[in-house]
Short mmCIF file of C-alpha atoms in Angstrom, two decimals:
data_model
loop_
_atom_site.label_atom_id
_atom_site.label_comp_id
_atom_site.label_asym_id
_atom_site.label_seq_id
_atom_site.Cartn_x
_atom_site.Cartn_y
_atom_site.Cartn_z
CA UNK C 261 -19.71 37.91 30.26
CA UNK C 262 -20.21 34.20 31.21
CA UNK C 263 -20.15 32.81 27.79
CA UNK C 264 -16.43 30.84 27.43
CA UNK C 265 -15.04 29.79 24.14
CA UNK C 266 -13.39 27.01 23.16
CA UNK C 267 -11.48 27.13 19.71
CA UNK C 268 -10.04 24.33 17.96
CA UNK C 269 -7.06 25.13 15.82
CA UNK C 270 -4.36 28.45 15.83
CA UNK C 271 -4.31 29.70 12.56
CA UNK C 272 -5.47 33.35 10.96
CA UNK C 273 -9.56 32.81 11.91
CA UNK C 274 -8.74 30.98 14.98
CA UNK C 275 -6.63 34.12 16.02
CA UNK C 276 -8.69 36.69 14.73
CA UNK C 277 -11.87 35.76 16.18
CA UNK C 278 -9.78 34.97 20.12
CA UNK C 279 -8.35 38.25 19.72
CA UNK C 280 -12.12 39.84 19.07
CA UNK C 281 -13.41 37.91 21.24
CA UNK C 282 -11.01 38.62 24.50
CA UNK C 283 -11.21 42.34 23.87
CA UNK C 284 -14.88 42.00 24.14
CA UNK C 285 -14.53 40.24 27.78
CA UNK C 286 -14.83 37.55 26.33
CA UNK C 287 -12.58 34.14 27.90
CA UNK C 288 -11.30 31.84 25.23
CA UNK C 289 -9.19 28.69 25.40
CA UNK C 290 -7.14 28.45 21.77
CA UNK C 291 -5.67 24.67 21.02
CA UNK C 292 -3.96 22.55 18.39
CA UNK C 293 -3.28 18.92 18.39
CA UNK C 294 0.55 19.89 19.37
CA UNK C 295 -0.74 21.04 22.88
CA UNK C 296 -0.55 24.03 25.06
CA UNK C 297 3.12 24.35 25.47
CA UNK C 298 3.18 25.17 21.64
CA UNK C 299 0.63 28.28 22.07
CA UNK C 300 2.96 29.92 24.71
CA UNK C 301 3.45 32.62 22.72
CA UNK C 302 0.10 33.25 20.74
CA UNK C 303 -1.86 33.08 24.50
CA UNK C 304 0.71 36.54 25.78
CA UNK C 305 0.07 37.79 22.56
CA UNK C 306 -4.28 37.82 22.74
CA UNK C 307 -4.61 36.90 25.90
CA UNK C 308 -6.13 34.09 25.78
CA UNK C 309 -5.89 30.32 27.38
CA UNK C 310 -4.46 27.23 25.93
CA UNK C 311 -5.13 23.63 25.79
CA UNK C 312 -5.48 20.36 23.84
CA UNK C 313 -8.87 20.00 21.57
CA UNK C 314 -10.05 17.73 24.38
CA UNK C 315 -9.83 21.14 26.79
CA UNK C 316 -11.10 23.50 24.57
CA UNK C 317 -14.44 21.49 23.58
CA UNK C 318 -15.43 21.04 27.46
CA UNK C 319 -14.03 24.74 28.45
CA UNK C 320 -16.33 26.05 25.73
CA UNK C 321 -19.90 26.74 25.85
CA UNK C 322 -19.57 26.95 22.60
CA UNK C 323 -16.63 26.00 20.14
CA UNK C 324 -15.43 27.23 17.28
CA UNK C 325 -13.94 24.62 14.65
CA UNK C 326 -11.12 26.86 13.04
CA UNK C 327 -9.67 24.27 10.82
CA UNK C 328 -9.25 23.19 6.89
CA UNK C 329 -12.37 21.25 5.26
CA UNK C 330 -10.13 17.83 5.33
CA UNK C 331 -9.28 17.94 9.14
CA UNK C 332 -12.92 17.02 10.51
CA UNK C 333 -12.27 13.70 10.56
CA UNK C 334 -9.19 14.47 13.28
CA UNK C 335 -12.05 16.14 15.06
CA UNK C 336 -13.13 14.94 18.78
CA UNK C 337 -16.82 13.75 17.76
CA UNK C 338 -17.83 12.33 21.01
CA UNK C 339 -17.09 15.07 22.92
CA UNK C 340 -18.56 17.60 20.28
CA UNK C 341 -22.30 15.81 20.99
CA UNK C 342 -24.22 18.52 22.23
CA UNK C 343 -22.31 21.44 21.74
CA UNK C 344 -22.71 24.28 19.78
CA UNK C 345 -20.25 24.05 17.12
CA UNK C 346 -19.41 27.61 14.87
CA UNK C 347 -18.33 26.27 11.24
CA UNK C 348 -16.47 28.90 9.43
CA UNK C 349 -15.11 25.97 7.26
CA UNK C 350 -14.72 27.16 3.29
CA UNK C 351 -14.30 24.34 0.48
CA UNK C 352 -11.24 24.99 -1.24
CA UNK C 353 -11.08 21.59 -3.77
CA UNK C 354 -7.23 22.02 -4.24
CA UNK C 355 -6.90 21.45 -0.51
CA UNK C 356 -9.22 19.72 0.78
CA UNK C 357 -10.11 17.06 -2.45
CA UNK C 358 -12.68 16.39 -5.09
CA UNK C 359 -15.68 16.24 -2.58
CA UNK C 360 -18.32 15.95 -5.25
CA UNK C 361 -21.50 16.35 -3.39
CA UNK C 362 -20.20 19.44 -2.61
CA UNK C 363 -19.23 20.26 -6.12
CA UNK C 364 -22.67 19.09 -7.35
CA UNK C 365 -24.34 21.50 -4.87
CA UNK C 366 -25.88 18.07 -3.26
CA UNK C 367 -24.80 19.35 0.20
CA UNK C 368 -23.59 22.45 1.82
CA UNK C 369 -20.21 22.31 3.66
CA UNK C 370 -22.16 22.69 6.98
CA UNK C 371 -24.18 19.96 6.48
CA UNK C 372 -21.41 17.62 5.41
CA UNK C 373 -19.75 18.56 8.68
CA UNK C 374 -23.23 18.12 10.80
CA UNK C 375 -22.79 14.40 9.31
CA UNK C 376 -19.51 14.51 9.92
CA UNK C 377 -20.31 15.12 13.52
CA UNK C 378 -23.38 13.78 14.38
CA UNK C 379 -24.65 14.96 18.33
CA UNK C 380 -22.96 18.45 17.15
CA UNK C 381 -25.39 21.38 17.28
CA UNK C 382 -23.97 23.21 14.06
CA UNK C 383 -24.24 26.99 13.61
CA UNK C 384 -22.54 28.31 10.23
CA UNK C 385 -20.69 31.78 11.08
CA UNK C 386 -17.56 33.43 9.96
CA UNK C 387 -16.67 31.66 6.74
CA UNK C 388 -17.85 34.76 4.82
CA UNK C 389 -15.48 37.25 6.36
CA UNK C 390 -11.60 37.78 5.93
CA UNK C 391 -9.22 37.64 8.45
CA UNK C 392 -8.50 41.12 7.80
CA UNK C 393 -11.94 42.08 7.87
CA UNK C 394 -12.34 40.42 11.54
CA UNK C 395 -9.73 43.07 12.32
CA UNK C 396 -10.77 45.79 10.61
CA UNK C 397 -14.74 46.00 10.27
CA UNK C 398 -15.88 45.52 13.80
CA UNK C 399 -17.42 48.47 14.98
CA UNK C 400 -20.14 49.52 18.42
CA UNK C 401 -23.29 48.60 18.24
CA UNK C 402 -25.47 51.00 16.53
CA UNK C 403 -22.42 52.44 14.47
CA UNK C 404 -23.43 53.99 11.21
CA UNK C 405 -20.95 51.34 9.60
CA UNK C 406 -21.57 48.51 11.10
CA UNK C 407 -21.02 45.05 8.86
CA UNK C 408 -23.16 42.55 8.98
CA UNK C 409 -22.39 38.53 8.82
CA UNK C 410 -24.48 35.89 7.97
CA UNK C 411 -25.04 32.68 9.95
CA UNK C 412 -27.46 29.73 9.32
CA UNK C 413 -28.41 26.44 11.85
CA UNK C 414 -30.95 24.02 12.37
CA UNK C 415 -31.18 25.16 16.10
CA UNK C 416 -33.33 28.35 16.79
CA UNK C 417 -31.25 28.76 20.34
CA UNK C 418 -27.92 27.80 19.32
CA UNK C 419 -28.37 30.08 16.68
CA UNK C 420 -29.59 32.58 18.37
CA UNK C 421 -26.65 32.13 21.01
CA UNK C 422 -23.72 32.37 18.41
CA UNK C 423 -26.03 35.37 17.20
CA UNK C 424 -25.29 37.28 20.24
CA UNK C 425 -21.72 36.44 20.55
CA UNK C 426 -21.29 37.77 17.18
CA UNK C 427 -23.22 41.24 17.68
CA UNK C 428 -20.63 41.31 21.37
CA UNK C 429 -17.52 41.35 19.36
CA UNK C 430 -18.62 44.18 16.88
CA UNK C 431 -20.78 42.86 14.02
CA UNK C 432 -24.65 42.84 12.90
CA UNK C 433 -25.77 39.56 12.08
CA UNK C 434 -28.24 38.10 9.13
CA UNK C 435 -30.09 34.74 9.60
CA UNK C 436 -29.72 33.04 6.62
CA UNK C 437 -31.99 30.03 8.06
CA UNK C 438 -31.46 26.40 8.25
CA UNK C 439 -27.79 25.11 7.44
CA UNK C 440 -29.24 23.29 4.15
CA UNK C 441 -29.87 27.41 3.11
CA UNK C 442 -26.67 28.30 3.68
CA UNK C 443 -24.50 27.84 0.56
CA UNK C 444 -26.17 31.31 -0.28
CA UNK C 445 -22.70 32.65 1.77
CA UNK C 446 -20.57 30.10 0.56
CA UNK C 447 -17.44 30.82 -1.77
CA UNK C 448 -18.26 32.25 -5.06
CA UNK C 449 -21.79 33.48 -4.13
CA UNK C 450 -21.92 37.32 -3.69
CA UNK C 451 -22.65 38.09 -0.55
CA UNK C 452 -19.39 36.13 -0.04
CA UNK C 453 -16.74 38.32 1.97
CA UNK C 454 -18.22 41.17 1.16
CA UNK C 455 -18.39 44.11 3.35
CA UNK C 456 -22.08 44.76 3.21
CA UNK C 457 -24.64 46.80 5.75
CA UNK C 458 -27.20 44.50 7.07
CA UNK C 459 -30.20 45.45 5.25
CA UNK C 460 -28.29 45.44 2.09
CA UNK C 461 -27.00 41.63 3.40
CA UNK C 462 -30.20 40.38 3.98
CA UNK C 463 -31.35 41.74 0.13
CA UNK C 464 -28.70 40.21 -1.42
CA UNK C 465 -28.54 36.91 0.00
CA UNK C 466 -32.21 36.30 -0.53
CA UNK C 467 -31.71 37.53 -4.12
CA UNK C 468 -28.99 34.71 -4.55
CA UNK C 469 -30.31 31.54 -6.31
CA UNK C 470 -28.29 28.39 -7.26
CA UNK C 471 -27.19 30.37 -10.89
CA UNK C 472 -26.08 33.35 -9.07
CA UNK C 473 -22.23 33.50 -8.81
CA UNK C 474 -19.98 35.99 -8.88
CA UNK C 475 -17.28 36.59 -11.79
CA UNK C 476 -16.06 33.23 -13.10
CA UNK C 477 -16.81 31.67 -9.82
CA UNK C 478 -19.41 28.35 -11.03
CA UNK C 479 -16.79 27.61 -13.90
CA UNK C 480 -13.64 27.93 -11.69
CA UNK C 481 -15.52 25.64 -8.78
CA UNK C 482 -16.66 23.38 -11.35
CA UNK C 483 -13.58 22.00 -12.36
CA UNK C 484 -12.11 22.09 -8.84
CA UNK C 485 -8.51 24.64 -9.50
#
């Protein structure tokens, strides 16, 4: 496959989606702002390449930005114009801050990193899936089983592109529309890391409006714990 990847950051979702991704023929270039020599051992363990941020944005054709909410302002903007950037960002307020537009429902975390990065061509993917469940869930195409993941974007092609790396590496995917549609698969809504088919996906997220959260979620997200 021709497609390369470029991943910035080497934790749990950086690691599970390399290790997906390589075992699909897939080649990836993993990084962290401590540099290559610091990956030695996570690139013999998936099989992967390593490299600074810089490396991994221009090895990628597209890049996945595998780190917390509060680290996209470490992230390399200028070099991020024009790419196709995978957000599986998730707000967690006692990490990353009171961000209240977010809290407010003013803006959805992919947007806020589209501003964030203006130039970048933003696909949300991934954020609605365990680490675990990378592992786990990914079956052949056409499997009776086969989960389904949601992803959003502004861009028909760059969606469309993440789309099919996504159904490579053993998923279905559901197109949730444009990025500003996307807090539909954000935390607390119920599609949310769920393992779902992708008929049953598609019904659900549509049938998720602004009051629709699960369990306690709007009064725990409200006050930011």
């Amino acid at each position: 496959m021709s497609l390369k990847v470029g991943v910035i950051g080497a934790g749990e979702m950086a690691q599970a989606i390399t290790l997906q991704a390589v075992n699909n023929g897939f080649e990836v270039m993993v990084s962290n702002t401590r540099g290559p020599e610091s990956l030695e051992l996570l690139i013999r363990k998936l099989g992967c390449k390593a490299g600074t941020p810089e490396q991994a944005i221009n090895f990628g054709d597209i890049v996945i930005a595998a780190v917390p909410l509060y680290a996209i302002p470490t992230l390399p903007k200028e070099l991020l114009i024009n790419k196709i950037v995978v957000d599986p960002l998730n707000y967690f307020p006692h990490r990353d801050g009171v961000i209240q537009s977010l809290i407010n429902g003013e803006i959805t975390t992919s947007e806020l990193l589209a501003k964030s990065v203006p130039g970048g061509i933003i696909v949300k993917a991934f954020n609605s899936i365990t680490v675990e469940d990378l592992h786990r869930d990914a079956r052949p195409k056409g499997a009776v089983d086969r989960r389904a993941i949601p992803i959003a974007s502004d861009n028909i092609e760059a969606k469309s592109t993440v789309a099919n790396f996504i159904e490579s590496i053993g998923f279905d995917i559901v197109d949730a529309g444009e990025l500003s549609g996307s807090w539909r698969f954000e935390r607390y809504r119920p599609v949310y890391c769920v393992a779902l088919k992708q008929d049953v996906l598609k019904e659900r997220l549509f049938a998720t409006n602004r009051d629709t959260w699960v369990a306690d979620g709007y009064w725990i997200f409200n006050r930011g714990v």
